[in-house]
CSV table of C-alpha atoms and ligand atoms in Angstrom, one decimal:
chain,number,residue,atom,x,y,z
Y,1,MET,CA,-26.0,-47.3,16.4
Y,2,THR,CA,-26.5,-45.7,12.8
Y,3,GLU,CA,-24.3,-42.9,11.5
Y,4,ASN,CA,-25.6,-40.7,9.1
Y,5,THR,CA,-23.1,-41.1,6.0
Y,6,SER,CA,-25.1,-40.1,3.2
Y,7,ALA,CA,-25.4,-36.3,4.4
Y,8,ALA,CA,-23.4,-34.5,2.0
Y,9,LYS,CA,-20.1,-32.9,2.8
Y,10,ALA,CA,-20.2,-29.0,3.5
Y,11,GLU,CA,-19.1,-27.3,0.3
Y,12,LYS,CA,-15.8,-26.0,0.4
Y,13,LEU,CA,-16.4,-21.6,0.3
Y,14,VAL,CA,-14.0,-19.7,-1.1
Y,15,ALA,CA,-12.5,-16.0,-1.2
Y,16,VAL,CA,-14.0,-13.4,-3.7
Y,17,LYS,CA,-12.1,-13.4,-7.3
Y,18,GLY,CA,-9.7,-10.7,-7.2
Y,19,MET,CA,-9.3,-10.6,-3.4
Y,20,ASN,CA,-6.5,-12.3,-1.5
Y,21,ASP,CA,-5.6,-13.8,1.4
Y,22,ILE,CA,-2.3,-12.8,2.5
Y,23,LEU,CA,-0.7,-15.8,4.6
Y,24,PRO,CA,2.4,-16.3,6.4
Y,25,PRO,CA,5.6,-16.5,5.5
Y,26,ASP,CA,4.8,-14.2,2.8
Y,27,SER,CA,2.7,-11.5,5.3
Y,28,ALA,CA,6.0,-11.0,6.9
Y,29,ARG,CA,6.9,-9.0,3.5
Y,30,TRP,CA,4.1,-6.7,4.2
Y,31,GLU,CA,4.7,-6.3,7.9
Y,32,TRP,CA,8.3,-5.4,7.6
Y,33,LEU,CA,7.3,-3.3,4.4
Y,34,GLU,CA,4.8,-1.0,6.6
Y,35,GLU,CA,7.6,-0.8,9.3
Y,36,GLN,CA,9.9,0.9,7.0
Y,37,VAL,CA,7.2,3.0,6.5
Y,38,ARG,CA,6.2,3.7,9.7
Y,39,SER,CA,9.9,4.4,10.8
Y,40,LEU,CA,10.1,6.9,7.5
Y,41,MET,CA,7.0,8.9,7.7
Y,42,ALA,CA,8.0,9.8,11.3
Y,43,ARG,CA,11.4,11.1,9.8
Y,44,TYR,CA,9.2,13.0,7.8
Y,45,ALA,CA,6.9,14.5,10.6
Y,46,TYR,CA,3.4,12.8,8.7
Y,47,GLY,CA,1.3,11.4,11.2
Y,48,ASN,CA,-0.6,8.5,10.6
Y,49,ILE,CA,-5.0,8.8,10.0
Y,50,ARG,CA,-7.5,6.0,9.4
Y,51,THR,CA,-10.6,6.5,8.1
Y,52,PRO,CA,-13.6,4.2,6.9
Y,53,ILE,CA,-13.3,1.9,4.3
Y,54,ILE,CA,-17.0,2.8,3.2
Y,55,GLU,CA,-18.1,6.4,2.6
Y,56,HIS,CA,-21.1,7.9,0.9
Y,57,THR,CA,-21.0,7.1,-2.7
Y,58,PRO,CA,-21.5,11.4,-3.6
Y,59,LEU,CA,-17.9,11.4,-2.0
Y,60,PHE,CA,-16.0,9.7,-4.9
Y,61,ILE,CA,-18.5,10.9,-7.4
Y,62,ARG,CA,-17.9,14.6,-6.6
Y,63,GLY,CA,-14.5,13.9,-5.4
Y,64,LEU,CA,-13.1,11.7,-8.4
Y,65,GLY,CA,-15.0,13.1,-10.9
Y,66,GLU,CA,-17.9,11.4,-12.4
Y,67,VAL,CA,-16.0,10.6,-16.0
Y,68,THR,CA,-13.5,8.7,-14.7
Y,69,ASP,CA,-12.9,4.8,-14.8
Y,70,ILE,CA,-13.1,5.0,-11.4
Y,71,VAL,CA,-16.3,6.2,-10.8
Y,72,GLU,CA,-18.1,4.5,-14.3
Y,73,LYS,CA,-16.9,1.4,-14.0
Y,74,GLU,CA,-15.1,0.3,-11.2
Y,75,MET,CA,-16.6,1.1,-7.6
Y,76,TYR,CA,-18.2,-1.5,-5.6
Y,77,SER,CA,-21.6,0.7,-4.5
Y,78,PHE,CA,-24.5,-0.9,-3.2
Y,79,GLU,CA,-27.3,0.6,-0.7
Y,80,ASP,CA,-27.5,0.0,2.8
Y,81,ARG,CA,-30.7,-2.3,3.1
Y,82,LEU,CA,-31.5,-0.9,6.4
Y,83,ASN,CA,-31.8,2.8,5.8
Y,84,GLY,CA,-31.4,2.9,1.5
Y,85,GLU,CA,-28.2,5.4,2.1
Y,86,PRO,CA,-25.9,5.1,-1.5
Y,87,LEU,CA,-22.5,3.3,-0.4
Y,88,THR,CA,-19.3,2.5,-1.6
Y,89,LEU,CA,-16.2,0.6,-0.7
Y,90,ARG,CA,-13.4,3.1,-1.3
Y,91,PRO,CA,-11.7,2.7,-4.4
Y,92,GLU,CA,-8.5,5.6,-3.2
Y,93,ASN,CA,-8.5,7.5,-0.1
Y,94,THR,CA,-7.6,10.7,-1.0
Y,95,ALA,CA,-11.3,11.5,-1.1
Y,96,GLY,CA,-12.0,10.0,2.6
Y,97,VAL,CA,-8.9,11.6,4.0
Y,98,VAL,CA,-10.5,15.0,2.8
Y,99,ARG,CA,-13.4,14.4,4.0
Y,100,ALA,CA,-12.2,13.8,7.3
Y,101,VAL,CA,-9.6,16.9,7.5
Y,102,VAL,CA,-12.7,18.9,6.8
Y,103,GLU,CA,-15.2,17.4,9.1
Y,104,HIS,CA,-12.7,17.5,11.9
Y,105,SER,CA,-12.0,21.2,11.2
Y,106,MET,CA,-8.3,19.8,11.0
Y,107,LEU,CA,-6.9,22.9,9.4
Y,108,TYR,CA,-8.0,25.3,11.7
Y,109,ASP,CA,-4.7,25.6,13.0
Y,110,GLY,CA,-2.3,25.0,10.2
Y,111,GLY,CA,-1.9,22.5,7.8
Y,112,LYS,CA,-1.6,18.8,8.5
Y,113,ARG,CA,1.0,15.9,7.3
Y,114,LEU,CA,-0.9,12.8,6.9
Y,115,TYR,CA,-0.3,9.1,6.2
Y,116,TYR,CA,-2.1,6.0,6.0
Y,117,MET,CA,-2.1,2.2,4.7
Y,118,GLY,CA,-5.1,0.0,3.8
Y,119,PRO,CA,-7.5,-1.9,1.5
Y,120,MET,CA,-8.9,0.0,-1.5
Y,121,PHE,CA,-11.2,-1.9,-3.7
Y,122,ARG,CA,-11.7,-1.3,-7.6
Y,123,HIS,CA,-14.2,-4.2,-9.5
Y,124,GLU,CA,-11.4,-4.6,-12.4
Y,125,ARG,CA,-10.3,-7.6,-14.4
Y,126,PRO,CA,-8.0,-9.5,-12.1
Y,127,GLN,CA,-4.4,-10.2,-13.5
Y,128,ARG,CA,-0.7,-9.8,-11.9
Y,129,GLY,CA,-0.7,-6.3,-10.2
Y,130,ARG,CA,-4.6,-5.8,-10.6
Y,131,TYR,CA,-6.7,-6.8,-7.7
Y,132,ARG,CA,-9.9,-5.8,-6.7
Y,133,GLN,CA,-9.4,-5.5,-3.1
Y,134,PHE,CA,-5.7,-4.3,-3.5
Y,135,HIS,CA,-3.7,-2.1,-0.8
Y,136,GLN,CA,-2.7,1.3,-0.6
Y,137,ILE,CA,0.0,3.3,1.3
Y,138,GLY,CA,-0.5,7.0,0.8
Y,139,ALA,CA,0.8,10.2,2.2
Y,140,GLU,CA,-1.4,13.4,2.0
Y,141,ALA,CA,-0.6,16.9,3.0
Y,142,LEU,CA,-3.2,19.7,3.5
Y,143,GLY,CA,-3.3,23.3,3.5
Y,144,PHE,CA,0.4,23.7,2.2
Y,145,ALA,CA,0.8,25.6,-1.3
Y,146,GLY,CA,4.6,25.3,-1.9
Y,147,ALA,CA,6.1,23.5,-4.5
Y,148,GLU,CA,8.7,22.5,-1.6
Y,149,VAL,CA,5.9,20.4,-0.2
Y,150,ASP,CA,5.1,18.7,-3.9
Y,151,ALA,CA,8.9,18.0,-3.7
Y,152,GLU,CA,9.0,17.0,-0.4
Y,153,LEU,CA,6.5,14.2,-1.0
Y,154,ILE,CA,8.4,13.0,-4.3
Y,155,LEU,CA,11.9,12.8,-1.6
Y,156,LEU,CA,10.1,10.9,0.9
Y,157,ALA,CA,8.9,8.4,-1.9
Y,158,ASP,CA,12.2,8.4,-3.6
Y,159,ALA,CA,13.7,8.2,0.1
Y,160,LEU,CA,11.6,4.7,0.3
Y,161,TRP,CA,12.6,3.0,-2.5
Y,162,LYS,CA,16.1,3.0,-1.4
Y,163,THR,CA,15.4,2.1,2.2
Y,164,LEU,CA,13.2,-0.8,1.0
Y,165,GLY,CA,16.4,-1.7,-1.6
Y,166,LEU,CA,13.9,-0.9,-5.1
Y,167,THR,CA,15.8,-0.3,-7.9
Y,168,ASP,CA,14.4,0.0,-11.8
Y,169,VAL,CA,11.9,2.7,-10.7
Y,170,ARG,CA,11.9,5.9,-12.8
Y,171,LEU,CA,9.9,9.2,-12.2
Y,172,GLU,CA,7.9,11.0,-14.4
Y,173,LEU,CA,6.7,14.4,-14.0
Y,174,ASN,CA,4.5,16.9,-15.7
Y,175,SER,CA,2.0,20.0,-14.5
Y,176,LEU,CA,-1.5,20.3,-15.4
Y,177,GLY,CA,-1.6,24.0,-14.6
Y,178,GLN,CA,-4.8,25.7,-13.1
Y,179,PRO,CA,-8.6,25.5,-13.8
Y,180,GLU,CA,-8.0,28.7,-16.6
Y,181,GLU,CA,-5.4,27.3,-18.6
Y,182,ARG,CA,-7.1,23.9,-18.3
Y,183,LYS,CA,-10.1,25.3,-20.3
Y,184,LEU,CA,-7.4,26.7,-23.1
Y,185,HIS,CA,-5.8,23.3,-23.0
Y,186,ARG,CA,-9.1,21.3,-23.1
Y,187,ALA,CA,-10.6,23.6,-26.3
Y,188,ALA,CA,-7.1,22.5,-28.1
Y,189,LEU,CA,-7.6,18.6,-27.4
Y,190,ILE,CA,-11.4,18.7,-28.5
Y,191,ALA,CA,-10.4,20.1,-31.7
Y,192,TYR,CA,-7.3,18.4,-32.3
Y,193,PHE,CA,-9.3,14.8,-31.7
Y,194,GLU,CA,-12.2,16.0,-33.7
Y,195,GLN,CA,-9.9,16.5,-36.5
Y,196,HIS,CA,-8.9,13.0,-35.9
Y,197,ALA,CA,-12.6,11.4,-34.8
Y,198,ASP,CA,-11.8,8.3,-37.0
Y,199,GLN,CA,-9.1,7.2,-35.2
Y,200,LEU,CA,-10.8,7.6,-31.6
Y,201,ASP,CA,-12.3,4.6,-29.9
Y,202,GLU,CA,-15.6,4.4,-28.6
Y,203,GLU,CA,-15.2,5.0,-24.9
Y,204,ALA,CA,-13.1,8.5,-26.6
Y,205,ARG,CA,-15.6,9.5,-28.7
Y,206,ARG,CA,-17.8,9.3,-25.6
Y,207,ARG,CA,-15.9,11.3,-23.1
Y,208,LEU,CA,-14.7,13.8,-26.2
Y,209,HIS,CA,-16.9,16.6,-25.0
Y,210,LEU,CA,-17.1,15.2,-20.9
Y,211,ASN,CA,-13.8,15.0,-20.4
Y,212,PRO,CA,-11.3,15.0,-23.3
Y,213,LEU,CA,-8.3,15.1,-20.8
Y,214,ARG,CA,-9.0,11.5,-20.3
Y,215,ILE,CA,-8.7,10.6,-23.2
Y,216,LEU,CA,-4.8,10.9,-22.9
Y,217,ASP,CA,-4.7,8.4,-19.9
Y,218,THR,CA,-6.4,5.8,-22.7
Y,219,LYS,CA,-4.6,2.4,-22.5
Y,220,ASN,CA,-5.7,1.6,-26.1
Y,221,PRO,CA,-2.1,0.9,-28.0
Y,222,ALA,CA,-4.6,1.9,-31.3
Y,223,MET,CA,-4.4,5.1,-30.0
Y,224,GLN,CA,-1.3,6.0,-28.7
Y,225,GLU,CA,0.1,7.8,-31.7
Y,226,LEU,CA,-2.7,9.9,-32.0
Y,227,VAL,CA,-2.3,10.9,-28.0
Y,228,GLU,CA,1.0,11.4,-29.0
Y,229,GLY,CA,0.5,14.4,-31.0
Y,230,ALA,CA,-2.2,16.1,-28.8
Y,231,PRO,CA,-1.9,19.4,-27.5
Y,232,LYS,CA,0.6,19.2,-24.4
Y,233,MET,CA,-0.8,21.0,-21.6
Y,234,MET,CA,2.9,22.4,-20.8
Y,235,ASP,CA,2.7,24.9,-23.4
Y,236,PHE,CA,-0.6,26.6,-21.9
Y,237,LEU,CA,0.8,26.9,-18.6
Y,238,GLY,CA,1.2,30.8,-17.3
Y,239,GLU,CA,3.8,32.0,-15.4
Y,240,ALA,CA,2.8,31.1,-11.9
Y,241,SER,CA,2.4,27.6,-13.2
Y,242,LEU,CA,5.4,27.6,-14.7
Y,243,ALA,CA,7.2,29.1,-11.9
Y,244,HIS,CA,5.5,26.5,-9.4
Y,245,PHE,CA,7.1,23.8,-12.0
Y,246,ASN,CA,10.5,24.7,-11.8
Y,247,ARG,CA,10.8,25.3,-8.2
Y,248,VAL,CA,9.6,21.4,-7.9
Y,249,ARG,CA,12.1,20.5,-10.6
Y,250,ALA,CA,15.1,22.2,-8.6
Y,251,ILE,CA,14.7,21.0,-5.1
Y,252,LEU,CA,14.9,17.5,-7.1
Y,253,ASP,CA,17.8,18.5,-8.9
Y,254,ALA,CA,19.4,19.6,-6.3
Y,255,ASN,CA,18.6,16.2,-4.3
Y,256,GLY,CA,19.9,14.0,-7.1
Y,257,VAL,CA,16.3,12.7,-8.2
Y,258,ALA,CA,16.3,12.1,-11.3
Y,259,TYR,CA,13.2,12.1,-13.5
Y,260,GLN,CA,11.6,12.1,-17.1
Y,261,LEU,CA,9.0,15.1,-18.5
Y,262,ASN,CA,5.7,13.4,-19.4
Y,263,PRO,CA,3.3,15.8,-21.3
Y,264,ARG,CA,1.0,13.0,-21.4
Y,265,LEU,CA,0.7,12.0,-17.6
Y,266,VAL,CA,-2.6,13.2,-16.6
Y,267,ARG,CA,-3.8,10.5,-13.7
Y,268,GLY,CA,-6.8,9.0,-13.7
Y,269,MET,CA,-8.7,11.2,-11.4
Y,270,ASP,CA,-10.0,14.9,-12.1
Y,271,TYR,CA,-9.0,16.2,-8.7
Y,272,TYR,CA,-5.2,17.0,-9.6
Y,273,ASN,CA,-3.5,20.3,-10.7
Y,274,LEU,CA,-0.6,21.6,-11.2
Y,275,THR,CA,1.9,18.9,-10.2
Y,276,VAL,CA,1.6,15.5,-10.5
Y,277,PHE,CA,3.9,12.1,-11.2
Y,278,GLU,CA,4.1,9.0,-11.5
Y,279,PHE,CA,6.7,6.4,-10.3
Y,280,ILE,CA,7.3,3.5,-13.0
Y,281,THR,CA,9.1,0.3,-13.7
Y,282,THR,CA,9.8,-1.8,-16.4
Y,283,ARG,CA,9.5,-4.9,-14.5
Y,284,LEU,CA,6.2,-5.8,-13.7
Y,285,GLY,CA,4.8,-5.4,-17.1
Y,286,SER,CA,1.7,-3.4,-17.7
Y,287,GLN,CA,0.9,-2.8,-14.3
Y,288,GLY,CA,3.9,-0.6,-13.9
Y,289,THR,CA,3.2,2.0,-11.8
Y,290,ILE,CA,3.9,1.7,-8.5
Y,291,CYS,CA,3.2,5.0,-7.1
Y,292,GLY,CA,0.7,8.0,-8.2
Y,293,GLY,CA,0.3,11.5,-7.0
Y,294,GLY,CA,-0.1,15.3,-7.3
Y,295,ARG,CA,-1.6,18.6,-6.4
Y,296,TYR,CA,-5.3,18.9,-5.7
Y,297,ASP,CA,-5.8,22.5,-4.6
Y,298,TYR,CA,-9.8,22.3,-5.1
Y,299,LEU,CA,-10.5,19.4,-3.7
Y,300,VAL,CA,-11.3,20.5,0.1
Y,301,GLU,CA,-13.5,23.1,-1.3
Y,302,GLN,CA,-15.5,20.9,-3.6
Y,303,ILE,CA,-15.9,18.3,-0.4
Y,304,GLY,CA,-17.3,21.4,1.4
Y,305,GLY,CA,-14.3,22.5,3.2
Y,306,LYS,CA,-13.1,26.1,3.1
Y,307,PRO,CA,-10.8,25.9,0.0
Y,308,ALA,CA,-7.3,24.5,1.3
Y,309,PRO,CA,-4.2,23.6,-1.1
Y,310,ALA,CA,-3.4,20.0,-1.0
Y,311,VAL,CA,-0.2,17.7,-2.4
Y,312,GLY,CA,-0.4,13.8,-2.1
Y,313,TRP,CA,0.3,10.0,-3.4
Y,314,ALA,CA,-0.2,6.7,-3.4
Y,315,LEU,CA,1.3,3.4,-3.4
Y,316,GLY,CA,0.3,0.4,-5.0
Y,317,VAL,CA,1.7,-2.7,-1.9
Y,318,GLU,CA,0.8,-5.5,-4.2
Y,319,ARG,CA,2.9,-3.8,-7.1
Y,320,VAL,CA,5.9,-2.8,-4.6
Y,321,LEU,CA,6.0,-6.3,-3.1
Y,322,GLU,CA,5.8,-7.7,-6.5
Y,323,LEU,CA,8.6,-5.7,-8.0
Y,324,LEU,CA,11.0,-6.6,-4.9
Y,325,LYS,CA,10.6,-10.6,-5.2
Y,326,GLU,CA,10.9,-10.1,-9.2
Y,327,GLN,CA,14.6,-8.3,-7.5
Y,328,GLY,CA,14.9,-11.3,-5.9
Y,329,GLN,CA,15.0,-9.6,-2.1
Y,330,GLY,CA,14.2,-12.6,0.0
Y,331,LEU,CA,11.9,-13.2,3.2
Y,332,PRO,CA,12.7,-11.3,6.1
Y,333,VAL,CA,13.8,-13.2,9.0
Y,334,ASN,CA,10.6,-14.2,11.5
Y,335,GLN,CA,11.8,-17.4,13.1
Y,336,PRO,CA,11.7,-17.6,16.6
Y,337,ASP,CA,14.9,-17.1,18.8
Y,338,ALA,CA,14.0,-20.5,20.8
Y,339,TYR,CA,11.3,-23.6,20.9
Y,340,ALA,CA,10.2,-25.0,24.2
Y,341,ILE,CA,10.1,-28.5,24.8
Y,342,VAL,CA,8.2,-29.8,27.1
Y,343,PRO,CA,8.2,-33.9,27.8
Y,344,ASP,CA,5.1,-34.3,30.1
Y,345,VAL,CA,2.0,-32.0,30.3
Y,346,ASN,CA,2.5,-31.6,33.6
Y,347,ALA,CA,5.7,-29.6,33.4
Y,348,LEU,CA,3.6,-27.0,31.4
Y,349,PRO,CA,2.6,-24.7,34.7
Y,350,ILE,CA,6.5,-24.1,35.4
Y,351,ALA,CA,7.8,-24.0,31.8
Y,352,MET,CA,5.0,-21.8,30.4
Y,353,LYS,CA,5.9,-19.2,33.5
Y,354,CYS,CA,9.5,-19.5,32.4
Y,355,LEU,CA,8.6,-18.4,28.7
Y,356,GLN,CA,6.2,-15.7,29.3
Y,357,ALA,CA,9.6,-14.2,31.2
Y,358,LEU,CA,11.5,-14.9,28.8
Y,359,ARG,CA,8.8,-13.2,25.7
Y,360,ALA,CA,8.7,-10.3,28.4
Y,361,ALA,CA,12.5,-10.0,27.9
Y,362,GLY,CA,12.1,-9.5,24.2
Y,363,VAL,CA,12.5,-13.5,23.3
Y,364,ARG,CA,10.9,-15.1,20.5
Y,365,VAL,CA,9.6,-18.5,21.6
Y,366,GLN,CA,7.8,-20.8,20.2
Y,367,MET,CA,5.6,-23.2,22.6
Y,368,HIS,CA,5.5,-26.7,21.5
Y,369,ALA,CA,2.3,-27.8,21.1
Y,370,GLY,CA,0.7,-31.1,22.2
Y,371,THR,CA,-2.7,-33.3,21.7
Y,372,GLY,CA,-4.0,-33.0,25.2
Y,373,ASP,CA,-3.0,-35.4,27.5
Y,374,SER,CA,0.5,-35.4,25.7
Y,375,MET,CA,3.4,-33.8,24.7
Y,376,GLY,CA,4.0,-36.3,22.5
Y,377,SER,CA,7.7,-38.3,22.0
Y,378,MET,CA,11.4,-36.1,22.6
Y,379,LYS,CA,12.1,-36.9,19.1
Y,380,SER,CA,9.1,-35.5,17.4
Y,381,GLN,CA,9.3,-32.7,19.7
Y,382,PHE,CA,13.0,-32.1,18.2
Y,383,LYS,CA,11.6,-32.5,15.0
Y,384,ARG,CA,9.5,-29.5,15.3
Y,385,ALA,CA,12.2,-27.7,17.0
Y,386,ASP,CA,14.4,-27.9,13.6
Y,387,ALA,CA,11.3,-27.5,11.5
Y,388,SER,CA,10.6,-23.9,13.3
Y,389,GLY,CA,14.3,-22.8,12.5
Y,390,ALA,CA,14.6,-21.5,15.8
Y,391,GLY,CA,18.3,-20.9,17.4
Y,392,PHE,CA,17.8,-23.1,20.4
Y,393,ALA,CA,15.5,-25.6,22.0
Y,394,LEU,CA,14.6,-25.1,25.7
Y,395,ILE,CA,14.0,-28.4,27.3
Y,396,PHE,CA,11.9,-28.5,30.7
Y,397,GLY,CA,12.6,-32.3,31.3
Y,398,PRO,CA,12.1,-33.9,34.4
Y,399,ASP,CA,15.6,-33.9,35.4
Y,400,GLU,CA,16.2,-30.2,34.7
Y,401,LEU,CA,12.8,-29.3,36.6
Y,402,ALA,CA,14.0,-31.3,39.8
Y,403,GLN,CA,16.3,-28.5,40.1
Y,404,ASN,CA,14.5,-25.7,39.1
Y,405,GLN,CA,16.5,-25.1,35.7
Y,406,VAL,CA,16.1,-25.7,31.8
Y,407,THR,CA,18.6,-26.8,29.7
Y,408,VAL,CA,19.5,-24.5,26.1
Y,409,LYS,CA,20.6,-26.8,23.6
Y,410,SER,CA,22.1,-24.6,20.4
Y,411,LEU,CA,20.4,-26.3,17.3
Y,412,ARG,CA,22.2,-24.2,14.4
Y,413,ASP,CA,25.7,-23.6,15.1
Y,414,GLY,CA,26.5,-28.0,14.9
Y,415,SER,CA,27.9,-27.8,18.5
Y,416,GLY,CA,24.9,-29.1,20.1
Y,417,ALA,CA,25.9,-27.3,22.9
Y,418,GLN,CA,24.0,-27.5,26.2
Y,419,THR,CA,23.6,-25.2,29.1
Y,420,ALA,CA,21.9,-25.4,31.9
Y,421,TYR,CA,19.8,-21.9,33.2
Y,422,SER,CA,18.4,-21.2,36.3
Y,423,LEU,CA,14.0,-21.1,35.6
Y,424,ALA,CA,14.0,-18.1,38.6
Y,425,GLN,CA,16.6,-15.7,36.8
Y,426,ALA,CA,15.3,-16.0,32.8
Y,427,SER,CA,15.9,-12.7,32.2
Y,428,ASP,CA,19.3,-12.6,33.0
Y,429,TRP,CA,20.1,-15.6,30.3
Y,430,ALA,CA,17.5,-14.7,27.7
Y,431,PRO,CA,19.7,-12.6,25.8
Y,432,HIS,CA,22.1,-15.2,25.1
Y,433,LEU,CA,18.8,-16.6,23.1
Y,434,GLN,CA,19.5,-13.9,20.8
Y,435,SER,CA,22.6,-13.8,20.1
Y,436,ARG,CA,22.2,-15.9,17.0
Y,437,SER,CA,23.2,-13.4,14.0
C,501,ATP,P1,-3.2,1.7,-13.1
C,501,ATP,O1,-3.4,2.7,-14.5
C,501,ATP,O2,-2.1,0.8,-13.1
C,501,ATP,O3,-5.0,1.2,-13.4
C,501,ATP,P2,-4.2,4.0,-11.5
C,501,ATP,O4,-3.7,4.9,-12.1
C,501,ATP,O5,-5.9,3.5,-11.6
C,501,ATP,O6,-2.9,2.8,-11.9
C,501,ATP,P3,-4.0,5.0,-9.0
C,501,ATP,O7,-5.7,5.1,-8.8
C,501,ATP,O8,-3.0,6.1,-9.4
C,501,ATP,O9,-3.7,3.7,-10.0
C,501,ATP,O10,-3.5,4.3,-7.6
C,501,ATP,C1,-2.3,4.4,-7.0
C,501,ATP,C2,-1.4,3.2,-6.8
C,501,ATP,O11,-2.0,2.4,-6.4
C,501,ATP,C3,-1.3,2.5,-8.5
C,501,ATP,O12,0.1,3.4,-9.1
C,501,ATP,C4,-0.9,1.1,-8.3
C,501,ATP,O13,0.4,0.5,-7.8
C,501,ATP,C5,-1.9,0.6,-7.5
C,501,ATP,N1,-3.1,0.1,-7.9
C,501,ATP,C6,-4.3,0.9,-8.1
C,501,ATP,N2,-5.1,-0.2,-9.0
C,501,ATP,C7,-4.8,-1.1,-8.4
C,501,ATP,C8,-5.4,-2.7,-8.4
C,501,ATP,N3,-6.5,-2.6,-9.2
C,501,ATP,N4,-4.5,-3.4,-8.0
C,501,ATP,C9,-3.1,-3.5,-7.2
C,501,ATP,N5,-2.9,-2.3,-7.4
C,501,ATP,C10,-3.8,-1.4,-7.8
C,502,MG,MG1,-6.8,1.8,-12.6
């Protein structure tokens, strides 16, 4: 018989550029972080919301603003081939949450506190801390006008850094005022930048009359000095806006949350007003913003809902995890408690019944996997047990099974101590397997 050996080996397929696989053991960090977040959100009475990854493109254009980095150059937009609908992979999730809140009339009986976790998509140049598929965790409080909710959200983020053990994070704070105040500031900005038109880069010149606030957010180092001297929003705030800002500050002060006022902080989306803030670290280079947010009191009506105030933030999961690694935080413990050694395939039914009982009792058990006919030598199974990091080996040998027992051997404390336990009473001795500290 001749075999066709000339057929080319199938070409290796790889992930899309800027989109990462998250693999064990690193994925344990992700799960750990998500658990911390869930537990914390529950303590602040925020409920989980899950919206689709794809939305109608106009949601983002209307929501984020036409003249923003995201809408101008970062969205993955496409036409649904089946019906021609313009769709977009969500670049952020505030717009989607607001869409869902409006669609389901969620504010009919009062404000809602919500949080989400999930992938976002932006067509950016991939580099450390900047990916094309990345993950955000966000908290949004809709239907609340008071400064206490702005402060609550900042306290929540601050508590999260403490829970995670993040240090080297600073908080920057600003107020963008209200639309009428913004109009005056906008006029002053245009006048200022027109005076210095020769120092504007191409993008800034294009945005000068479309969205001058965006110029303040420029990443061009050559324009930093110019931007530094620009009229400050803070000087255009009326009494009510100032009072709101001062109430936020007073709550942060009382809670010992330090912050710096940054009059240049404007955030990348058009929907913000009043309080805006960012948590920044100096340890991740120019990708140092780990979390950003603010108030967006006009987005709900812009998306077709009855006017309702709102405030929220989003953090970048990759950047937070990167920062934790940078600080030298180790991997969370995720080795199994026990590793099951089964010399003979015929012992599998009885052995696996016992493992099921142990797992039901909360023990983390890894099963040795054989080749089909054979489970492999005892020596090779013990090698695997050692490599797994398990604290104990469970040995389902013929002598043990003849007495309806299993031998539990300690792998970690150097004693090699062995004890025989009854197969039938697994839940009684299960806690012994979890005793490793
Ligand atoms: P940057 O100024 O770094 O581009 P941004 O202002 O565009 O950030 P937001 O839209 O405010 O970011 O998103 C909130 C958080 O999400 C950011 O602070 C960051 O931690 C994270 N983030 C944003 N874009 C990316 C990306 N492309 N890759 C990884 N994380 C990101
Ligand atoms: Mg960006």
